[in-house]
PDB file of C-alpha atoms in Angstrom:
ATOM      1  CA  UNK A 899      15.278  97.232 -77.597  1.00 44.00           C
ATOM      2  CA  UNK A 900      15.326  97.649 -73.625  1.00 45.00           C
ATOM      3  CA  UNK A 901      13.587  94.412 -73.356  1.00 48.00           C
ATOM      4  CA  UNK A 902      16.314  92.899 -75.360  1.00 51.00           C
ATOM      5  CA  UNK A 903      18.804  94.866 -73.774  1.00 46.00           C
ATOM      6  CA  UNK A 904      17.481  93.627 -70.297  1.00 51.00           C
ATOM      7  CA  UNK A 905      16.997  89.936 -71.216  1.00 47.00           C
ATOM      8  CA  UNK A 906      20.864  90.123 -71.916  1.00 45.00           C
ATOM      9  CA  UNK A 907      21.717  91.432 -69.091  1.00 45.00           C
ATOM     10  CA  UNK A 908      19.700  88.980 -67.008  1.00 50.00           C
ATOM     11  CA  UNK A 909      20.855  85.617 -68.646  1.00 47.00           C
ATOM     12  CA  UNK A 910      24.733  87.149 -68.438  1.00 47.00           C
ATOM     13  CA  UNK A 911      23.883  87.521 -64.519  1.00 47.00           C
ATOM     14  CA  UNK A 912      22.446  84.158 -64.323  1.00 44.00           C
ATOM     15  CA  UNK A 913      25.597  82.651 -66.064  1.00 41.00           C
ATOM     16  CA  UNK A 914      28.024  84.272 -63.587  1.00 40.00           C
ATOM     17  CA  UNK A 915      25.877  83.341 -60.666  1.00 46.00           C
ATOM     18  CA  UNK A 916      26.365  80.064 -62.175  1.00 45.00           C
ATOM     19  CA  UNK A 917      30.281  79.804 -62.534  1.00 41.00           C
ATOM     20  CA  UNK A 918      30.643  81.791 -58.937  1.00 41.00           C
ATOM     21  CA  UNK A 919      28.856  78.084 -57.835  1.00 44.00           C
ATOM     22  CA  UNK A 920      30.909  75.594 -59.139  1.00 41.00           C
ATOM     23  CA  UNK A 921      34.362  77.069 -58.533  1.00 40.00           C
ATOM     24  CA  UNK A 922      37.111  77.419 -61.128  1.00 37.00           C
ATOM     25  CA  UNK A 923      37.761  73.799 -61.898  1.00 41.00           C
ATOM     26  CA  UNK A 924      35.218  73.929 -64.696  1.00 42.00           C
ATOM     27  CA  UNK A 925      36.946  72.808 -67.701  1.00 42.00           C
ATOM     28  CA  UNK A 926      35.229  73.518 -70.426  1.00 37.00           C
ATOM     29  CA  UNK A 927      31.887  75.542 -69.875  1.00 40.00           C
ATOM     30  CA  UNK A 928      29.602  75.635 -66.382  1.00 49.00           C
ATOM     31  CA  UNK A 929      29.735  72.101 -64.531  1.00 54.00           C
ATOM     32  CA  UNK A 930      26.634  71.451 -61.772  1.00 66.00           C
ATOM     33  CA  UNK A 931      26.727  69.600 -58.715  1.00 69.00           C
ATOM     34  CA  UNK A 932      26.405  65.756 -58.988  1.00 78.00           C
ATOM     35  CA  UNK A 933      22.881  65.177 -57.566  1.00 80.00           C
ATOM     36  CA  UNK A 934      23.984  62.918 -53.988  1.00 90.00           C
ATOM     37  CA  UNK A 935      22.259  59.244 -53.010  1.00 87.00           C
ATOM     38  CA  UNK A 936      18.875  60.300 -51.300  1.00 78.00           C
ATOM     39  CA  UNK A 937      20.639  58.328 -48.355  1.00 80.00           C
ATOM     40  CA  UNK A 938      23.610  60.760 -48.240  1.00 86.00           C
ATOM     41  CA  UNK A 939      24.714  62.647 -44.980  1.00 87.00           C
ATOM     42  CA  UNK A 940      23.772  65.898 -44.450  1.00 85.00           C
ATOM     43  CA  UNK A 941      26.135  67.345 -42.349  1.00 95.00           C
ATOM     44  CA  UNK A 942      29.898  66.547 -41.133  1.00 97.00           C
ATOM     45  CA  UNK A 943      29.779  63.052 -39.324  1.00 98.00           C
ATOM     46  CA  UNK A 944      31.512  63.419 -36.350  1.00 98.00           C
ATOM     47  CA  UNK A 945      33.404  60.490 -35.587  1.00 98.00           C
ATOM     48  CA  UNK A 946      33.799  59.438 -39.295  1.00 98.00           C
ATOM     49  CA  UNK A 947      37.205  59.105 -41.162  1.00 98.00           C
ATOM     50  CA  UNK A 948      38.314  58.325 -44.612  1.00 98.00           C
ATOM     51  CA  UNK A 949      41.333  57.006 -46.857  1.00 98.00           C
ATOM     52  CA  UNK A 950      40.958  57.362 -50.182  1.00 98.00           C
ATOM     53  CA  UNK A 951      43.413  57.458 -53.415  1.00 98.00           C
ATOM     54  CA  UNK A 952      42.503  59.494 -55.929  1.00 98.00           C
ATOM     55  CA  UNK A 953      44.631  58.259 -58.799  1.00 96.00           C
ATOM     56  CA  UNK A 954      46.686  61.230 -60.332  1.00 93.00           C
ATOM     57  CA  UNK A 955      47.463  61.421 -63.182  1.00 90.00           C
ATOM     58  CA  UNK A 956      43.606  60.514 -63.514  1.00 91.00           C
ATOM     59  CA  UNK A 957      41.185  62.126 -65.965  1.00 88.00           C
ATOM     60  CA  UNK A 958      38.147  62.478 -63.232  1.00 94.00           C
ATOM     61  CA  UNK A 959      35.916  65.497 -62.047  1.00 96.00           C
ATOM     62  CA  UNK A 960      36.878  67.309 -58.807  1.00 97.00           C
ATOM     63  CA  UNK A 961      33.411  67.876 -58.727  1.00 97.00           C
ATOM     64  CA  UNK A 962      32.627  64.104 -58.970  1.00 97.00           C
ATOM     65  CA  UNK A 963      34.938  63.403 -56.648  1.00 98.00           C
ATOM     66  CA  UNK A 964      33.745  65.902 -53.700  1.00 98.00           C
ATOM     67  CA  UNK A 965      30.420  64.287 -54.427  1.00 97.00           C
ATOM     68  CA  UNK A 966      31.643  60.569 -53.582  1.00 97.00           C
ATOM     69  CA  UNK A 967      33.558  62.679 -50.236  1.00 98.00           C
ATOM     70  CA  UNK A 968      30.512  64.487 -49.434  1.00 97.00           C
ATOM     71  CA  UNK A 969      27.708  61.628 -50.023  1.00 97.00           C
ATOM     72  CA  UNK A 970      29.773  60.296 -46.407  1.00 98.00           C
ATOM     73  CA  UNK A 971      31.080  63.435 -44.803  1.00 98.00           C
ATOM     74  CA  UNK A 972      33.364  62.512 -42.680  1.00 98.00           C
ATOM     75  CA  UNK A 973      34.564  64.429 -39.811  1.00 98.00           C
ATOM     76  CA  UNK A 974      38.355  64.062 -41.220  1.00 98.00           C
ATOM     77  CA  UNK A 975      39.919  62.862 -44.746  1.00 98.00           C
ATOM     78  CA  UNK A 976      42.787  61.361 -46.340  1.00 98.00           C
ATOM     79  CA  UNK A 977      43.833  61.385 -49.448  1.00 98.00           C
ATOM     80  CA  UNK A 978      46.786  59.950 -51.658  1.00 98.00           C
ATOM     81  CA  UNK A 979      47.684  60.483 -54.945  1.00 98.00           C
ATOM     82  CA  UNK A 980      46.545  64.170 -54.023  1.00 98.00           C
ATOM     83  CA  UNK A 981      47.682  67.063 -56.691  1.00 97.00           C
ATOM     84  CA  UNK A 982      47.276  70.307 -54.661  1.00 97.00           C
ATOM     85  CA  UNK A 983      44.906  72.179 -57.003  1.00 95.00           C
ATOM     86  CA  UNK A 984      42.963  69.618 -57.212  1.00 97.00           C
ATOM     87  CA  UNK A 985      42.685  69.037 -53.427  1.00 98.00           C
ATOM     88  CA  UNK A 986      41.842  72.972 -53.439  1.00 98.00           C
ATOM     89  CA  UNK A 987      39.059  72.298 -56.118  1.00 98.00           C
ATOM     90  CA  UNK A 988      37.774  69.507 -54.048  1.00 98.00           C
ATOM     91  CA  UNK A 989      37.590  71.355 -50.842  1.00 98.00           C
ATOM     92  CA  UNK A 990      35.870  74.405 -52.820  1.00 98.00           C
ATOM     93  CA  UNK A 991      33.215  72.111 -54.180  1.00 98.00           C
ATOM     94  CA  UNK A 992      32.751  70.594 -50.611  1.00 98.00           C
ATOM     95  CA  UNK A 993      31.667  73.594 -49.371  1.00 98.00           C
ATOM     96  CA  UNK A 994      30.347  75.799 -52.078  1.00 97.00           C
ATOM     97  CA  UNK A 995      27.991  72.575 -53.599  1.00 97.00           C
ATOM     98  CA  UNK A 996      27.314  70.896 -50.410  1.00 97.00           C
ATOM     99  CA  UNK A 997      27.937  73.304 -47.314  1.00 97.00           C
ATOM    100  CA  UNK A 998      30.941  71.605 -46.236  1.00 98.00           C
ATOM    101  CA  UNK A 999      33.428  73.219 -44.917  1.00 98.00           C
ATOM    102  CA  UNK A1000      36.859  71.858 -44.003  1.00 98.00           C
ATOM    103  CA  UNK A1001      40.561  72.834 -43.020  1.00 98.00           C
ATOM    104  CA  UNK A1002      43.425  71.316 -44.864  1.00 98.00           C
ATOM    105  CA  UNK A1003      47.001  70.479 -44.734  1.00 98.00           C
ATOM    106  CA  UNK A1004      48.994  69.230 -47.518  1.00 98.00           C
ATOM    107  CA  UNK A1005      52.241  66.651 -47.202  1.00 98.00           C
ATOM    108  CA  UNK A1006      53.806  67.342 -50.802  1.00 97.00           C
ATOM    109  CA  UNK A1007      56.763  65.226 -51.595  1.00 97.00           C
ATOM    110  CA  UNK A1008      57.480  66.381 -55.216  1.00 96.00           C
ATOM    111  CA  UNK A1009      56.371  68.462 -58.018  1.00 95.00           C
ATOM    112  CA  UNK A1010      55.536  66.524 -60.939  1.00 91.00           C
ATOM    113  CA  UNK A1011      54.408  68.516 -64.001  1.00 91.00           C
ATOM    114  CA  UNK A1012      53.500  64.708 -65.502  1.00 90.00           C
ATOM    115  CA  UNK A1013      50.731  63.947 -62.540  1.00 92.00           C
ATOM    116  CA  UNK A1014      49.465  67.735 -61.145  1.00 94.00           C
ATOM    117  CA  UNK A1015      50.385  69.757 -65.207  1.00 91.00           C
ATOM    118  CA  UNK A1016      51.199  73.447 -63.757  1.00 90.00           C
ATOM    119  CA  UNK A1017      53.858  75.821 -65.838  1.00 88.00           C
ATOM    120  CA  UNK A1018      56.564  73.445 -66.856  1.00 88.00           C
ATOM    121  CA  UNK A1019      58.785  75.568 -64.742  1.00 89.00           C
ATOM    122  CA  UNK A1020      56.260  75.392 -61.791  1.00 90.00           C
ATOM    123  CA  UNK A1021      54.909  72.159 -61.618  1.00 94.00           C
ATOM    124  CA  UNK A1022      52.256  70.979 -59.386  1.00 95.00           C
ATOM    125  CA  UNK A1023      52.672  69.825 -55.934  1.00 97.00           C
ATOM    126  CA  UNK A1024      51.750  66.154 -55.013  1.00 98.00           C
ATOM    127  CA  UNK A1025      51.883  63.900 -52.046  1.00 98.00           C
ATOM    128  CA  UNK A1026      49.695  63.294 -49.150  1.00 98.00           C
ATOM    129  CA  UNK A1027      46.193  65.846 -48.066  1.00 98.00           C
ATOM    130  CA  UNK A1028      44.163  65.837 -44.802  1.00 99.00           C
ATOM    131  CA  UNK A1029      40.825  67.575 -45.008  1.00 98.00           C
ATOM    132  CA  UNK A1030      39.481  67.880 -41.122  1.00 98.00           C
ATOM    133  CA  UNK A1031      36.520  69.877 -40.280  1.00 98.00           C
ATOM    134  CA  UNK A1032      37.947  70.997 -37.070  1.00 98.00           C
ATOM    135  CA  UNK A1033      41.143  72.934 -37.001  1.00 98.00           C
ATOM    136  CA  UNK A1034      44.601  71.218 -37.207  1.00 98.00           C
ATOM    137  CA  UNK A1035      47.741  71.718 -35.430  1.00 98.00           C
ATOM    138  CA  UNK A1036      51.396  70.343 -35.202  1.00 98.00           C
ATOM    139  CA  UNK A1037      51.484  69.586 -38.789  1.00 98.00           C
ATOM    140  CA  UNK A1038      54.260  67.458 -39.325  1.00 98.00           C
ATOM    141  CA  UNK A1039      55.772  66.401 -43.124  1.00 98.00           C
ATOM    142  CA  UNK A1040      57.859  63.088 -43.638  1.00 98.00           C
ATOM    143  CA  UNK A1041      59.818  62.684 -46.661  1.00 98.00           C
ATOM    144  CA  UNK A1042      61.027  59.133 -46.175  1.00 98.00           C
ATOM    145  CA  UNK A1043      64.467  58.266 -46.949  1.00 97.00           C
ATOM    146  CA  UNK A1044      64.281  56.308 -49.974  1.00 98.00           C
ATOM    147  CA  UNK A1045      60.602  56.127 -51.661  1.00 98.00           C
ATOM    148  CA  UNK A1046      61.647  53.877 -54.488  1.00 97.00           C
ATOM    149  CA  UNK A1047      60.685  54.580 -57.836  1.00 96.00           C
ATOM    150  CA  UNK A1048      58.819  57.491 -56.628  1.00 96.00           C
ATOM    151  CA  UNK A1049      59.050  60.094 -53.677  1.00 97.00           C
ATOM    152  CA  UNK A1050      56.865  58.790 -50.869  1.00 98.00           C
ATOM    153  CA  UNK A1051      56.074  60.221 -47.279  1.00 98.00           C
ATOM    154  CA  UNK A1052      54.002  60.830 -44.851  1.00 98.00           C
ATOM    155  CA  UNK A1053      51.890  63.245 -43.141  1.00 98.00           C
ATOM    156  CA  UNK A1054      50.466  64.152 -39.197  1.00 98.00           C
ATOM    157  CA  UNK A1055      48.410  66.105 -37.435  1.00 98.00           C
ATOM    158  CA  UNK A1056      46.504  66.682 -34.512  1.00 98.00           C
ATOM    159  CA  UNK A1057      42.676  67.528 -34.320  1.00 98.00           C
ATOM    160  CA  UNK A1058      39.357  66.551 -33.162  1.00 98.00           C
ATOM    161  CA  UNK A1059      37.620  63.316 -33.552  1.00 98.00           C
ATOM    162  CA  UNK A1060      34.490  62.546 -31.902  1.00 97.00           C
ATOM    163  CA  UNK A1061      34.919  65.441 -29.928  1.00 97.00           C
ATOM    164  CA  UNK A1062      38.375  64.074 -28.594  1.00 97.00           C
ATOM    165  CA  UNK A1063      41.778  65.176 -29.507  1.00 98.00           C
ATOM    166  CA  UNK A1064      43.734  62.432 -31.832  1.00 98.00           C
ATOM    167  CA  UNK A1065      46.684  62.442 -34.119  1.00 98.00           C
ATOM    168  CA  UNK A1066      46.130  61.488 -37.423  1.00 98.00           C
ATOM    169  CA  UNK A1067      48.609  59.919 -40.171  1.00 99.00           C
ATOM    170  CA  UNK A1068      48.125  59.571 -43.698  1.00 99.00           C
ATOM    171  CA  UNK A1069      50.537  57.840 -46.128  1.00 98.00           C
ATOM    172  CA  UNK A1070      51.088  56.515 -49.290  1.00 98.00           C
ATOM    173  CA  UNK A1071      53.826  53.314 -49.220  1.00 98.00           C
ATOM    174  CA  UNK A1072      56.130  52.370 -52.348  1.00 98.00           C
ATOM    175  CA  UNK A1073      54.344  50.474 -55.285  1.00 95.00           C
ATOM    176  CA  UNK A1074      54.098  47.163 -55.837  1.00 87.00           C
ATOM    177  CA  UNK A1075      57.089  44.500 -55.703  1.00 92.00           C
ATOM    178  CA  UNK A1076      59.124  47.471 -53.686  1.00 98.00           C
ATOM    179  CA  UNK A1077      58.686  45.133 -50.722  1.00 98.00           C
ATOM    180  CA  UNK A1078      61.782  46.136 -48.941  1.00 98.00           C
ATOM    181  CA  UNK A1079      62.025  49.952 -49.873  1.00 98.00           C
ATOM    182  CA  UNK A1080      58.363  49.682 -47.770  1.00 98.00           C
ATOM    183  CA  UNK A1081      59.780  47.828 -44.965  1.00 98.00           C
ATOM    184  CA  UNK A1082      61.819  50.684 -44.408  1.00 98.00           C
ATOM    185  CA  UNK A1083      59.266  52.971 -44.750  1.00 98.00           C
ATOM    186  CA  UNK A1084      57.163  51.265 -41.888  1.00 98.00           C
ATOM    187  CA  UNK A1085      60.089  51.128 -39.784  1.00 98.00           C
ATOM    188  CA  UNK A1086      60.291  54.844 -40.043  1.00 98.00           C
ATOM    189  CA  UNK A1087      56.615  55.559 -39.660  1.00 98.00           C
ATOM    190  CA  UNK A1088      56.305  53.379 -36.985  1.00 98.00           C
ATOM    191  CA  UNK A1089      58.678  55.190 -34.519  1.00 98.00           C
ATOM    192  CA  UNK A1090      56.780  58.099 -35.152  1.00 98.00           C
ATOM    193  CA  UNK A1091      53.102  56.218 -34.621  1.00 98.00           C
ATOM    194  CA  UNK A1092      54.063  54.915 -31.587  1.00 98.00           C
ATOM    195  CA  UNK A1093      54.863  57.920 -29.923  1.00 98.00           C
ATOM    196  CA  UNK A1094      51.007  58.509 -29.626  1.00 98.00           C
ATOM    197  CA  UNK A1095      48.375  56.989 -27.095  1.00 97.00           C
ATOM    198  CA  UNK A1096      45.644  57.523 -29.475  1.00 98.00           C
ATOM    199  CA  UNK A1097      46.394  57.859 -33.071  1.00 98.00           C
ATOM    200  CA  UNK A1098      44.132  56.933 -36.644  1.00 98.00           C
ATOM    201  CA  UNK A1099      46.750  56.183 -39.609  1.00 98.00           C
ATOM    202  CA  UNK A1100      45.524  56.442 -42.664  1.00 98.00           C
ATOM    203  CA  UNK A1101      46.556  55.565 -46.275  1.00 98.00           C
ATOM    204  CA  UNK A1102      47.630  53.072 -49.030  1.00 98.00           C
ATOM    205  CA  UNK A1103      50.201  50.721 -48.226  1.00 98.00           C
ATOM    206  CA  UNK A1104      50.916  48.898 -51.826  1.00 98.00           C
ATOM    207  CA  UNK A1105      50.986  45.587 -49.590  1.00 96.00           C
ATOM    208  CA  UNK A1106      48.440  43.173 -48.540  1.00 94.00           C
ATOM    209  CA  UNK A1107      47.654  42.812 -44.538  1.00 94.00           C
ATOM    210  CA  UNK A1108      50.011  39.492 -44.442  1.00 93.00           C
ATOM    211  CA  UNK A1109      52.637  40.935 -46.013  1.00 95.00           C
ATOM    212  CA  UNK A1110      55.744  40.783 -43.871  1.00 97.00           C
ATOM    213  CA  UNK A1111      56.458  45.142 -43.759  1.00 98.00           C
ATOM    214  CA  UNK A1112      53.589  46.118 -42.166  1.00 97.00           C
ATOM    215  CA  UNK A1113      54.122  43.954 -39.170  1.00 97.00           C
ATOM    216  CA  UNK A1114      55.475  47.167 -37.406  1.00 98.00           C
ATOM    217  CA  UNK A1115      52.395  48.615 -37.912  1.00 98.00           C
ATOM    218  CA  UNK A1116      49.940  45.812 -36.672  1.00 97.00           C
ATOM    219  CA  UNK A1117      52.204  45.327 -33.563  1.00 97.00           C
ATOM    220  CA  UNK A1118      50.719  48.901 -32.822  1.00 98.00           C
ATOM    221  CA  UNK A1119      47.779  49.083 -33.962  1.00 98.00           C
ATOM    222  CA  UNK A1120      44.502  47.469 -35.686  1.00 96.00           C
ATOM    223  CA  UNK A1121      42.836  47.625 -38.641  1.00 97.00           C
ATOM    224  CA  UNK A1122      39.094  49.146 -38.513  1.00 97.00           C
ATOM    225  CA  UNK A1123      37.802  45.600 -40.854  1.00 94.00           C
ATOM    226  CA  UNK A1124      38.140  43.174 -38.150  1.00 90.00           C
ATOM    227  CA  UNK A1125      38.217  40.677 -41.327  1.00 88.00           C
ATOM    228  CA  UNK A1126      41.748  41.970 -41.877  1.00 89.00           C
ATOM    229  CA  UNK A1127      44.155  40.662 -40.103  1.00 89.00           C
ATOM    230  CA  UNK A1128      48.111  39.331 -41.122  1.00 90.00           C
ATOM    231  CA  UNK A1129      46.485  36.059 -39.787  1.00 81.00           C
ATOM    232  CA  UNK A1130      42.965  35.921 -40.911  1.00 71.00           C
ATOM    233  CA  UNK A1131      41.998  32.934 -42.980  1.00 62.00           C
ATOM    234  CA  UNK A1132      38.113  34.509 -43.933  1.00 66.00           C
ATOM    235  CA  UNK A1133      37.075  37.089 -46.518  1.00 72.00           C
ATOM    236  CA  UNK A1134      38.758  40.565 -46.366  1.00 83.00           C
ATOM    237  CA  UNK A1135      37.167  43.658 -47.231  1.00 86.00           C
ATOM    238  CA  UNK A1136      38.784  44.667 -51.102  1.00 92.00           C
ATOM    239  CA  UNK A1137      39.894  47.827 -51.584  1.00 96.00           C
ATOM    240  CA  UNK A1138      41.206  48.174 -55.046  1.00 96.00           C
ATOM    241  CA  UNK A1139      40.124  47.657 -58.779  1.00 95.00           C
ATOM    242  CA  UNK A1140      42.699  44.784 -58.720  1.00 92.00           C
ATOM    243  CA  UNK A1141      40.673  42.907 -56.130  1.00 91.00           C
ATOM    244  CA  UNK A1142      43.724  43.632 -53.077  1.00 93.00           C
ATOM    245  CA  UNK A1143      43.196  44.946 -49.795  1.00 95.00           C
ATOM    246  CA  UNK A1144      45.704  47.924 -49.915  1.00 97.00           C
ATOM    247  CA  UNK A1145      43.918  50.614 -47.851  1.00 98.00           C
ATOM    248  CA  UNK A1146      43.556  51.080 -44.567  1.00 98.00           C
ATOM    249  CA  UNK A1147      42.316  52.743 -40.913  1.00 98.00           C
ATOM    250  CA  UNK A1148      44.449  52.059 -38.084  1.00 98.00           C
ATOM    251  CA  UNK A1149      43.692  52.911 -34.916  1.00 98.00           C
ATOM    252  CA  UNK A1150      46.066  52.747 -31.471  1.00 98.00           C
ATOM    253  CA  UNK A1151      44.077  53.715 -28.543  1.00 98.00           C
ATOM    254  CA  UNK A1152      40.661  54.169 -30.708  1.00 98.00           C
ATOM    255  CA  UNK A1153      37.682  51.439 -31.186  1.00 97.00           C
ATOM    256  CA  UNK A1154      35.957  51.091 -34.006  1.00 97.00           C
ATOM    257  CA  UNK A1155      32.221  51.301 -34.199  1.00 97.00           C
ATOM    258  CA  UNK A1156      31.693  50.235 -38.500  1.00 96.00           C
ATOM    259  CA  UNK A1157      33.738  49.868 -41.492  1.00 96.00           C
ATOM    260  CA  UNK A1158      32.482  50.269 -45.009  1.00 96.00           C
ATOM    261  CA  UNK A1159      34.803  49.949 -48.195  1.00 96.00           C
ATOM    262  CA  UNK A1160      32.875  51.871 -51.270  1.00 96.00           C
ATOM    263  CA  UNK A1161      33.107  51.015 -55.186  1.00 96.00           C
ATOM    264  CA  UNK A1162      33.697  54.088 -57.129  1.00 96.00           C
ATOM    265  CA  UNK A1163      33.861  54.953 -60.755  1.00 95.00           C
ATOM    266  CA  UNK A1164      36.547  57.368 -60.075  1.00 96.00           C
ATOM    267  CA  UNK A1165      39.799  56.086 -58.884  1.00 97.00           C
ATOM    268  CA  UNK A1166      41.270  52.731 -59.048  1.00 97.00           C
ATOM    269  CA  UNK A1167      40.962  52.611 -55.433  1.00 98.00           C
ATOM    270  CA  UNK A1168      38.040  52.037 -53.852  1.00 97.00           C
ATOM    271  CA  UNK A1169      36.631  54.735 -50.778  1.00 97.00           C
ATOM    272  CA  UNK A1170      37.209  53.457 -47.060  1.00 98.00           C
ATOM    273  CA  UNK A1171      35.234  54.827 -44.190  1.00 98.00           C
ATOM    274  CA  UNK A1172      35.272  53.923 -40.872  1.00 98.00           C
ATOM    275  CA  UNK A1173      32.927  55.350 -38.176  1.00 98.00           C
ATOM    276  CA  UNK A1174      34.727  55.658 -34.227  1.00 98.00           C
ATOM    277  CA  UNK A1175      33.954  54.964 -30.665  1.00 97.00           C
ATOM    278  CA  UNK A1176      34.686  58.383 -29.503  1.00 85.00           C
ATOM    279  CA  UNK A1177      35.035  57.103 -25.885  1.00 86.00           C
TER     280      UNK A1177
END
């Protein structure tokens, strides 16, 4: 009977041990970590950044999806479509199933029981996220004025990159065939961007690098795929399941060393790094 007893007690331990792990996302039962490429990073990359949607309302693991983020580990992060508690889940996974630990601001433009659930009379917050692994400062939320058939904005900080002080944007543009509720959008973003010597915008723009509303932004600033251009008559790097290039890394003041664009079974958009000069 001790034995039994004992045995009990052991296996209950185990199972807490277990759920203390993986964080409280799990939804049904104990999840595990998603085992990582053999060729993942190991450690924050210093001069690495990321844009990446990650469709909301979207029926995906957080703990899949800190396993595409960490299989990179960038140095800072941006993320669209971004429900709070799931950015919270994320950033627990990060560290608790890979030893990743970042900061994070959030740039909620509405609550939206539909896309982030939460008590009907609480509903989630969603909007923009920047995960950094150095400290952020000067945080900075944008509603913009009209976000056309859904609240859209934008949000800044500053912290390190390559061991250099940067500000960093991250939006998310109106959808599709809103072409002149984004126009505005870039005008207003814009005046802000330029204010900065060296600056890394991040986000999806819902418009394709000709498009006529982001020519505020390239007069500023390039894209990290030097394929990508409003002008460029060769192959540009894809970035969604609908085979446009909607995401991007701009940088104003900043080279680029690489740029990668990365397939993923878990949002409709596919994951953008880009790796810096830090010079």
């Amino acid at each position: 009977m001790v034995l039994g007893r004992n045995t009990r007690l052991l296996a209950g331990a185990v199972a807490v041990a277990c759920m203390v792990l993986v964080g409280p996302s799990a939804p049904s039962g104990v999840l595990f970590a998603r085992s990582l490429p053999v060729d993942a990073v190991r450690d924050v990359v210093p001069n690495r950044v990321m844009t990446w949607n990650i469709c909301n309302p979207c029926d995906e693991s957080d703990v899949d999806r800190a396993a595409e983020i960490a299989t990179y580990a960038p140095q800072v992060i941006g993320l669209q479509e971004a429900c709070v508690r799931d950015v919270e889940r994320i950033r627990d996974h990060l560290e608790n199933l890979h030893g990743l630990v970042y900061h994070v601001e959030y740039g909620t433009v509405l609550r939206n029981w539909g896309r982030c659930g939460g008590a009907p009379w609480s509903p989630g917050g969603y909007g923009q996220a920047i995960l950094s692994a150095a400290p952020m400062t000067d945080r900075v939320n944008v509603e913009y004025p009209d976000g056309g058939s859904e609240d859209r904005g934008y949000l800044a900080v500053t912290t390190t990159v390559g061991g250099r002080s940067v500000r960093v944007f991250n939006t998310h543009l109106a959808q599709r065939r809103q072409e002149a509720v984004r126009a505005e959008q870039t005008a207003v973003l814009a005046a802000d961007f330029a204010r900065h010597d060296r600056a890394i915008l991040l986000g999806d723009f819902n418009a394709v690098p000709d498009a006529p509303e982001l020519t505020p932004i390239w007069k500023l600033a390039a894209d990290t795929d030097p394929r990508c251009r409003p002008s460029s008559a060769g192959p540009c790097g894809l970035t969604t399941d609908w085979n446009s290039k909607f995401d991007y890394v701009f940088l104003r003041g900043i080279a680029p060393l690489k740029h990668r664009v990365h397939l993923t079974p878990y949002s409709d958009h596919h994951l953008v790094r880009a790796d810096l000069d830090p010079t």
